Structure formats: structure tokens, C-alpha cells
PDB file of C-alpha atoms in Angstrom:
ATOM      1  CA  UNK A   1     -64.697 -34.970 -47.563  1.00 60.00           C
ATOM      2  CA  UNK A   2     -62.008 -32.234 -48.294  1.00 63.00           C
ATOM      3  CA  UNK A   3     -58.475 -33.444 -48.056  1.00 63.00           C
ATOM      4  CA  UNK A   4     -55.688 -30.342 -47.058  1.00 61.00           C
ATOM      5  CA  UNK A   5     -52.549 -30.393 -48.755  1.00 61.00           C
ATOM      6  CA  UNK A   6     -49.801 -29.379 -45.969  1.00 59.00           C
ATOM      7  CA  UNK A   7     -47.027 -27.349 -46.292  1.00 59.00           C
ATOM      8  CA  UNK A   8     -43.780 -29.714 -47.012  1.00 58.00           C
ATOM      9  CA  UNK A   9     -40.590 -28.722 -45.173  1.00 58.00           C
ATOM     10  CA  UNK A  10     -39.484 -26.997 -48.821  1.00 57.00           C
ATOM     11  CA  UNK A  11     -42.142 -24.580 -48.649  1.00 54.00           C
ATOM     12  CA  UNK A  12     -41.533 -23.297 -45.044  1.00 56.00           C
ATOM     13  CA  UNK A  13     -38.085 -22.694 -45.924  1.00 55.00           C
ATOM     14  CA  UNK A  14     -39.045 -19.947 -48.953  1.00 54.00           C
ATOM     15  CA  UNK A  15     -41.286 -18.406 -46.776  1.00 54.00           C
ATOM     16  CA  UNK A  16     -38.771 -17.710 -43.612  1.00 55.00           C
ATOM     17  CA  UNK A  17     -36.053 -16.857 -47.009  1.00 56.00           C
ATOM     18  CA  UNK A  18     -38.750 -14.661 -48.449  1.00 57.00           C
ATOM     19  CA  UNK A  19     -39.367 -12.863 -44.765  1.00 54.00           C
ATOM     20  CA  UNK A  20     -35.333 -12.598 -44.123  1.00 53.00           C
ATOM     21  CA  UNK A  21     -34.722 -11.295 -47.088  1.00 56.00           C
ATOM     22  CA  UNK A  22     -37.527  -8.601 -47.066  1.00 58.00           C
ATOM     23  CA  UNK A  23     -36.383  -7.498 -44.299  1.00 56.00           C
ATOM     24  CA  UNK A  24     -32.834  -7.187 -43.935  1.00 61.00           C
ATOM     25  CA  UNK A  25     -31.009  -3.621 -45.611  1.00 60.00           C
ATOM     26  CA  UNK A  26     -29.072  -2.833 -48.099  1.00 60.00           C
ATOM     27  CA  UNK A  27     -25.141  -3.194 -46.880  1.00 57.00           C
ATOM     28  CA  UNK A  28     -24.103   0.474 -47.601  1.00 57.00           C
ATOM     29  CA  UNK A  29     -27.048   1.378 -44.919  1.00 61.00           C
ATOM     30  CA  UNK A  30     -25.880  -1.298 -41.961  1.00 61.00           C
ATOM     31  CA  UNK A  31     -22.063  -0.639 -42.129  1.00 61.00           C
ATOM     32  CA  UNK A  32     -21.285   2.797 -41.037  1.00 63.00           C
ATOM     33  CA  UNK A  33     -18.740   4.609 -43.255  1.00 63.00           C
ATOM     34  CA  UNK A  34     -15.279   4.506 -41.933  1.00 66.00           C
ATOM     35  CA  UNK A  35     -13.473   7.632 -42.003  1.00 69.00           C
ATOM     36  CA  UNK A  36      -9.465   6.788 -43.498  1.00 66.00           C
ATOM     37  CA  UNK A  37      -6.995   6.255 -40.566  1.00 63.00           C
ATOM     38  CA  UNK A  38      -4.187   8.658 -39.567  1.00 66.00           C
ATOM     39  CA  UNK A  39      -0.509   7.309 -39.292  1.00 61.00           C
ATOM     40  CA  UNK A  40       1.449   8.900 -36.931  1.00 60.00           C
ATOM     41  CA  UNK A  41       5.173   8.678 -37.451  1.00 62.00           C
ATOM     42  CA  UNK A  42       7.228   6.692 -34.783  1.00 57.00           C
ATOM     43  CA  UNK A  43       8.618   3.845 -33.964  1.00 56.00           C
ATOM     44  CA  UNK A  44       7.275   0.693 -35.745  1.00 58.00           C
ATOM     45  CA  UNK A  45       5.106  -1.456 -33.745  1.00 57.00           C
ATOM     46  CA  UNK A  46       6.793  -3.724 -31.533  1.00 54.00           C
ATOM     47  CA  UNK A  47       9.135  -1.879 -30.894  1.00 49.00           C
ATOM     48  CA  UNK A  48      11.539  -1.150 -27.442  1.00 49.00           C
ATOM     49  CA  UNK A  49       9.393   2.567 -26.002  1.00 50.00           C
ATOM     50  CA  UNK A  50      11.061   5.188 -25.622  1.00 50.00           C
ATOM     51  CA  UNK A  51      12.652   5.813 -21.846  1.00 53.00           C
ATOM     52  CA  UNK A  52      12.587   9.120 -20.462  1.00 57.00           C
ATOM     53  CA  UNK A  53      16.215  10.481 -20.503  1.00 61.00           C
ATOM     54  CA  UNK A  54      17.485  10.889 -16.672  1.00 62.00           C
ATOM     55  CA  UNK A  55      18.581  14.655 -15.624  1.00 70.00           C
ATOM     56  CA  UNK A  56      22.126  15.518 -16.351  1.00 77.00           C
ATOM     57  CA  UNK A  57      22.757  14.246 -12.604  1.00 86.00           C
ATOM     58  CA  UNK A  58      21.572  11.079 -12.916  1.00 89.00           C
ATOM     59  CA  UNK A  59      22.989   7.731 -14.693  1.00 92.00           C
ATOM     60  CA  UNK A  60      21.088   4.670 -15.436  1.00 93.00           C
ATOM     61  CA  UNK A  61      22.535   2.173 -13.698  1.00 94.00           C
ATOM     62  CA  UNK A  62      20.348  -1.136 -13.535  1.00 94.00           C
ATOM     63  CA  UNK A  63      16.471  -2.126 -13.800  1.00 95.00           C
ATOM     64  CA  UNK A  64      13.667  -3.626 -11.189  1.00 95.00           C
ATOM     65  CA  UNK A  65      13.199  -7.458 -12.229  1.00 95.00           C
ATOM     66  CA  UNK A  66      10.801  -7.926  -9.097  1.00 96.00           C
ATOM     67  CA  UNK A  67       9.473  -6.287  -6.050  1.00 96.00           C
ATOM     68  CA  UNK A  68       8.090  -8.034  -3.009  1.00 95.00           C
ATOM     69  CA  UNK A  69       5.439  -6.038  -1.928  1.00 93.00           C
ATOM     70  CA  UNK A  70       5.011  -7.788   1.487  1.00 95.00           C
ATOM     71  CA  UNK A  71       8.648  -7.137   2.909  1.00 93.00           C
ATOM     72  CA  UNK A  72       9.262  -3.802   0.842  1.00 94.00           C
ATOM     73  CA  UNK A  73      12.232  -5.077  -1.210  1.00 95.00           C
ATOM     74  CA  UNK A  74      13.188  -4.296  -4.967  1.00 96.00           C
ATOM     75  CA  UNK A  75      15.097  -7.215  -6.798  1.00 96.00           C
ATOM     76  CA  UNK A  76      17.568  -4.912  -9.140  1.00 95.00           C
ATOM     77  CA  UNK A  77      19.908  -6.159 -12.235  1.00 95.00           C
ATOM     78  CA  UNK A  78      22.679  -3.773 -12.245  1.00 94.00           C
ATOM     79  CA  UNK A  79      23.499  -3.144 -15.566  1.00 93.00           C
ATOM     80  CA  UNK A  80      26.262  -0.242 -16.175  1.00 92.00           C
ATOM     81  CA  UNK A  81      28.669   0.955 -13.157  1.00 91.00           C
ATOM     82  CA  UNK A  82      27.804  -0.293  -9.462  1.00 92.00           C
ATOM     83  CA  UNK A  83      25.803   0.474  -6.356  1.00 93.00           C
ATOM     84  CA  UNK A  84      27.408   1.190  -3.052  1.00 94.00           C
ATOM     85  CA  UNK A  85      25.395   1.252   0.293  1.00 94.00           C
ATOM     86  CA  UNK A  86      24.886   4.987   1.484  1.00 94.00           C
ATOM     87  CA  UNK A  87      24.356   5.685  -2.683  1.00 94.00           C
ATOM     88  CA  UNK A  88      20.991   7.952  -3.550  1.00 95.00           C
ATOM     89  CA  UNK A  89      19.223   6.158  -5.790  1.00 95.00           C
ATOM     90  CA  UNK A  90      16.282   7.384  -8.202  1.00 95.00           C
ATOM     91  CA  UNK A  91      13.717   4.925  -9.343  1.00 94.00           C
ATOM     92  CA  UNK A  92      11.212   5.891 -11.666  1.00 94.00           C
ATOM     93  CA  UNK A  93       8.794   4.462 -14.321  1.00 92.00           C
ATOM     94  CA  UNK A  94       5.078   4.136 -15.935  1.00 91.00           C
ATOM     95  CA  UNK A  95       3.506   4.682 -12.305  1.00 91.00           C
ATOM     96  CA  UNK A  96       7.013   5.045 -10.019  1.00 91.00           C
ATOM     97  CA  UNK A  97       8.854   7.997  -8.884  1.00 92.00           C
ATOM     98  CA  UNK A  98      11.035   8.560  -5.895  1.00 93.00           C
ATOM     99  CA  UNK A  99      14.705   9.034  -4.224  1.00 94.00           C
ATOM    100  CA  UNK A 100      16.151   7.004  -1.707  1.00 94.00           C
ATOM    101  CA  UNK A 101      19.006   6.549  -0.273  1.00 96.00           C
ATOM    102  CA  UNK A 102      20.357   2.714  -0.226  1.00 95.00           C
ATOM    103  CA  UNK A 103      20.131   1.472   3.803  1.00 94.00           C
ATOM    104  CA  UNK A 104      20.319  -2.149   3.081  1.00 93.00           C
ATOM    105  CA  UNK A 105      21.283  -4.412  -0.106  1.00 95.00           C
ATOM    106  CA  UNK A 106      21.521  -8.212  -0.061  1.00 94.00           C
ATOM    107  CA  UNK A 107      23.067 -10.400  -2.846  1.00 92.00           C
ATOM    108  CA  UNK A 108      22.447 -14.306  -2.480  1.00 91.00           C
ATOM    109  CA  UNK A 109      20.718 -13.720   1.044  1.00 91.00           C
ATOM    110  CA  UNK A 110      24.128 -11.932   2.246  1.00 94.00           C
ATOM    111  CA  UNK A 111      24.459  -8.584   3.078  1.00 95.00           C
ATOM    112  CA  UNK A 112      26.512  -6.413   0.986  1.00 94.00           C
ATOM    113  CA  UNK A 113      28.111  -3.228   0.567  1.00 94.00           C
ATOM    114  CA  UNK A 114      28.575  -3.124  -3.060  1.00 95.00           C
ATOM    115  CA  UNK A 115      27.321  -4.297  -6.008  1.00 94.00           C
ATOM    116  CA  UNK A 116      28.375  -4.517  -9.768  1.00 92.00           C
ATOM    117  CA  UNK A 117      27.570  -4.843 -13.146  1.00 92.00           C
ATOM    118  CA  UNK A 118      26.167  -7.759 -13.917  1.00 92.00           C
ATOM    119  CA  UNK A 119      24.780  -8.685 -10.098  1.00 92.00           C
ATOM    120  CA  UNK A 120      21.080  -8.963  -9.218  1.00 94.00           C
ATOM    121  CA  UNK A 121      20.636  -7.912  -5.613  1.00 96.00           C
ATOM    122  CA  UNK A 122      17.974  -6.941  -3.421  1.00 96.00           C
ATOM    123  CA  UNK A 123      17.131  -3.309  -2.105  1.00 95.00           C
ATOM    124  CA  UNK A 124      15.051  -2.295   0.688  1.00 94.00           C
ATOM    125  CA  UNK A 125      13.143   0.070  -0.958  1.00 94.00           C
ATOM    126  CA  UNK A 126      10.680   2.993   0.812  1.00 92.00           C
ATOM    127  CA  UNK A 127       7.989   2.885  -1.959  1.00 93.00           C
ATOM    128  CA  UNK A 128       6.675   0.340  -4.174  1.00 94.00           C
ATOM    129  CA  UNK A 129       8.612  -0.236  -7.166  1.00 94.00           C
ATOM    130  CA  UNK A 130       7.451  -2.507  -9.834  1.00 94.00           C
ATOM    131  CA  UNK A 131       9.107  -4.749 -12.552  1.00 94.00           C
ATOM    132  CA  UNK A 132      10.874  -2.371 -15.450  1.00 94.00           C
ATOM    133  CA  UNK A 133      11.493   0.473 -13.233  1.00 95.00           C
ATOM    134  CA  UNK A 134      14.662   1.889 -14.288  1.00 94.00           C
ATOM    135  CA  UNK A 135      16.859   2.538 -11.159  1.00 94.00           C
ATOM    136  CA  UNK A 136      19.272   6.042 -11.766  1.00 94.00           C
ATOM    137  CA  UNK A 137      22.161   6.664  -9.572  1.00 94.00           C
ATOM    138  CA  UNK A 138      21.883  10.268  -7.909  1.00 93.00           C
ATOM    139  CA  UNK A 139      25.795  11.768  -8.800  1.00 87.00           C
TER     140      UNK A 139
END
């Protein structure tokens, strides 16, 4: 009678080594070459962008901090100067661009004429605005 020696758990392990490392590459053949990377010059990363500088008929006066899409109104912080009912307004930013002229402003659910610096109010806006629009007062 012939007795078979088995293969012990040792001598699987070579062989699936042996077969990995027959066939894997060398590394300079799997890593493409990467070409050196440009640096543009501007500002560093993290950075405020840069805003698009209004016409010289226009002054920044505030920015959109939230829009209600379903009853078409604009929550804006005015910033610098004040907003007036009857005022043309521009509002403009990365997808945003139109003129208006104010019909209706609310402050604290009241209606208001006027608003200053400093004030958050609402505008009934005819577009959709959308948060860090910059809102330009039409001289």
C-alpha cells in the first residue's frame, strides 16, 4: 500500500506567493508617469473669490442670506447704505442676474419702506435668487 504525503497549509501558501509574484509587473510599468503640475498664480487656497466689480452705476449694498422659492421672496442683509421701496435693485451672482425694482419689503413680518445698514429684510423678488447673491443698488 502507497501512502500520499499531502500538501501542508505551508506549502499552498509558496505556491499562490510563487503565482502572485510571477505575475504581477514591475512598478515603473503599472504607475503611469505623471507629468509635473502647473501653479497658477492667485489667490491662496481658501481664500474669499474674487466678486465681479459692479458698473460705475451700481453700489453694493447688501447680500442674499436665503430665498424662499415657494413664495418668491429674497431674505437680504443690508450691509453699506440703505434700501428704499420704489429703489432698482440689481442682483447678480454664480447663476443670478437681473433688475428689479423693489414693490414690497418686510422687516420682522412688517411692512416697510426703508431699510438700513445692518437690517435683514425680506424682498419680493421676480426671479430666483439664491444665498450669496450680491444685491447692487441701481443709482
Amino acid at each position: 500500500m502507497v501512502i500520499k504525503k499531502s500538501a501542508g497549509p505551508s506549502a499552498r501558501k509558496s505556491a499562490v506567493n510563487k503565482k502572485a509574484v510571477r505575475n504581477t509587473k514591475p512598478a515603473s510599468d503599472r504607475i503611469p508617469a505623471k507629468e509635473p503640475a502647473i501653479v497658477q498664480p492667485g489667490p491662496p487656497p481658501g481664500s474669499i473669490p474674487p466678486v465681479e466689480e459692479p458698473s460705475h452705476y451700481e453700489e453694493a449694498v447688501g447680500i442674499v442670506t436665503h430665498f424662499y422659492s415657494h413664495l418668491g421672496v429674497a431674505v437680504v442683509q443690508v450691509n453699506k447704505g440703505s434700501l428704499k421701496t420704489g429703489d432698482t435693485i440689481h442682483i447678480t451672482g454664480h447663476s443670478t442676474d437681473f433688475t428689479q425694482v423693489i414693490a414690497s419689503m418686510e422687516y420682522e413680518h412688517q411692512h416697510v419702506d426703508q431699510a438700513g445698514a445692518g437690517q435683514s429684510v425680506g424682498l419680493k423678488v421676480a426671479d430666483d435668487a439664491r444665498e450669496h447673491d450680491i444685491v447692487y443698488l441701481v443709482k
